[in-house]
Amino acid sequence: MKNAVQRRLSRAKELAHDYAYLTSQFRRSKALKRHCTICGYEGFFRSFGFPPRPDARCPECGALERHRLLKLWLDSNANEITGRDVLHFAPEEAMAALFRGLARVYKSADIEKDRADLVLNIEAMEMADGTYSCIVCSHILEHVDDRRALAEMYRVLRPGGVAIIMTPVIEGWSRTYENPSITTPRGRQYHFGQPDHVRYYGADVRERIRGAGFELDEFTAEEPDVSNYALLRGEKIFIARRPN
Ligand SMILES: [Zn+2]
């Protein structure tokens, strides 16, 4: 028993040492630093997540990699949001602030009460067709029945409107991995990486989005932006447009 505890402790020390060594190597350099696209902070970001990702969370504004990527996209595509009516699902504050400032109407939505402006189930929205011109759906599709959710987003968008979709994708997989027989939180953690995820998308996530009727564009975290802003390499924003 004692040996098992000692082994765990020494392994934890090893990991902490490796991690501190790696992060200190580039932090020592005065020439190298990251920039926050949202608040303008310059320096290195804090680690975040489990296992911790170095250079993830902005110490000034709290933004993560995906928020900095979205701001980068917005900087050259603000016309997609400016003056539009925006519906934002399960909003993270760092993202909500970006849209609130540009939209004509901004409404947040969540399936739970008291979390947002509207209580809405993305799989079955109690809402008329064509109510919004932009829907923001970040890190939602991997939790829900995505065929129903995508069909509902298409219905609630006006012709010409866009859904801004972000979700983890394993680009090396041609096919999405899901298995409806795995229903327990432990099983989902084991198979899908989080107790409330129901799949890992492969590259065929694009076919699913197009399958709902959308025209699809994508914006990718590439160099030199990845190094400048500490983005996740290859992370995607899917811009799904309901055709006119
Ligand atoms: Zn910041």
PDB file of N, CA, C and O and ligand atoms in Angstrom, residues 36 38-41 45 58 60-63, ligand 1:
ATOM      1  N   CYS A  36      -2.751  38.644 -26.448  1.00  0.00           N
ATOM      2  CA  CYS A  36      -4.174  38.297 -26.358  1.00  0.00           C
ATOM      3  C   CYS A  36      -4.937  39.121 -27.391  1.00  0.00           C
ATOM      4  O   CYS A  36      -4.874  40.355 -27.384  1.00  0.00           O
ATOM      5  N   ILE A  38      -7.968  39.595 -27.540  1.00  0.00           N
ATOM      6  CA  ILE A  38      -9.179  40.206 -26.985  1.00  0.00           C
ATOM      7  C   ILE A  38      -8.857  41.426 -26.129  1.00  0.00           C
ATOM      8  O   ILE A  38      -9.422  42.492 -26.327  1.00  0.00           O
ATOM      9  N   CYS A  39      -7.896  41.301 -25.194  1.00  0.00           N
ATOM     10  CA  CYS A  39      -7.663  42.419 -24.268  1.00  0.00           C
ATOM     11  C   CYS A  39      -6.315  43.108 -24.510  1.00  0.00           C
ATOM     12  O   CYS A  39      -6.018  44.119 -23.883  1.00  0.00           O
ATOM     13  N   GLY A  40      -5.482  42.562 -25.403  1.00  0.00           N
ATOM     14  CA  GLY A  40      -4.205  43.208 -25.701  1.00  0.00           C
ATOM     15  C   GLY A  40      -3.075  42.831 -24.759  1.00  0.00           C
ATOM     16  O   GLY A  40      -1.949  43.312 -24.917  1.00  0.00           O
ATOM     17  N   TYR A  41      -3.339  41.964 -23.790  1.00  0.00           N
ATOM     18  CA  TYR A  41      -2.284  41.501 -22.879  1.00  0.00           C
ATOM     19  C   TYR A  41      -1.089  40.954 -23.667  1.00  0.00           C
ATOM     20  O   TYR A  41      -1.266  40.285 -24.690  1.00  0.00           O
ATOM     21  N   PHE A  45       0.537  33.065 -21.278  1.00  0.00           N
ATOM     22  CA  PHE A  45      -0.754  32.794 -20.666  1.00  0.00           C
ATOM     23  C   PHE A  45      -0.612  31.735 -19.580  1.00  0.00           C
ATOM     24  O   PHE A  45       0.406  31.046 -19.501  1.00  0.00           O
ATOM     25  N   CYS A  58      -5.802  33.607 -20.597  1.00  0.00           N
ATOM     26  CA  CYS A  58      -5.259  34.955 -20.439  1.00  0.00           C
ATOM     27  C   CYS A  58      -5.405  35.401 -18.983  1.00  0.00           C
ATOM     28  O   CYS A  58      -6.509  35.355 -18.435  1.00  0.00           O
ATOM     29  N   GLU A  60      -5.345  38.331 -17.854  1.00  0.00           N
ATOM     30  CA  GLU A  60      -6.081  39.602 -17.761  1.00  0.00           C
ATOM     31  C   GLU A  60      -7.577  39.399 -17.966  1.00  0.00           C
ATOM     32  O   GLU A  60      -8.380  39.872 -17.179  1.00  0.00           O
ATOM     33  N   CYS A  61      -7.968  38.741 -19.067  1.00  0.00           N
ATOM     34  CA  CYS A  61      -9.394  38.676 -19.408  1.00  0.00           C
ATOM     35  C   CYS A  61      -9.979  37.272 -19.318  1.00  0.00           C
ATOM     36  O   CYS A  61     -11.187  37.102 -19.473  1.00  0.00           O
ATOM     37  N   GLY A  62      -9.154  36.270 -19.061  1.00  0.00           N
ATOM     38  CA  GLY A  62      -9.682  34.911 -18.889  1.00  0.00           C
ATOM     39  C   GLY A  62      -9.917  34.167 -20.192  1.00  0.00           C
ATOM     40  O   GLY A  62     -10.373  33.021 -20.177  1.00  0.00           O
ATOM     41  N   ALA A  63      -9.623  34.794 -21.343  1.00  0.00           N
ATOM     42  CA  ALA A  63      -9.901  34.146 -22.627  1.00  0.00           C
ATOM     43  C   ALA A  63      -9.038  32.906 -22.819  1.00  0.00           C
ATOM     44  O   ALA A  63      -7.863  32.884 -22.457  1.00  0.00           O
TER      45      ALA A  63
HETATM   46 ZN    ZN B   1      -6.847  38.740 -22.624  1.00  0.00          ZN
END
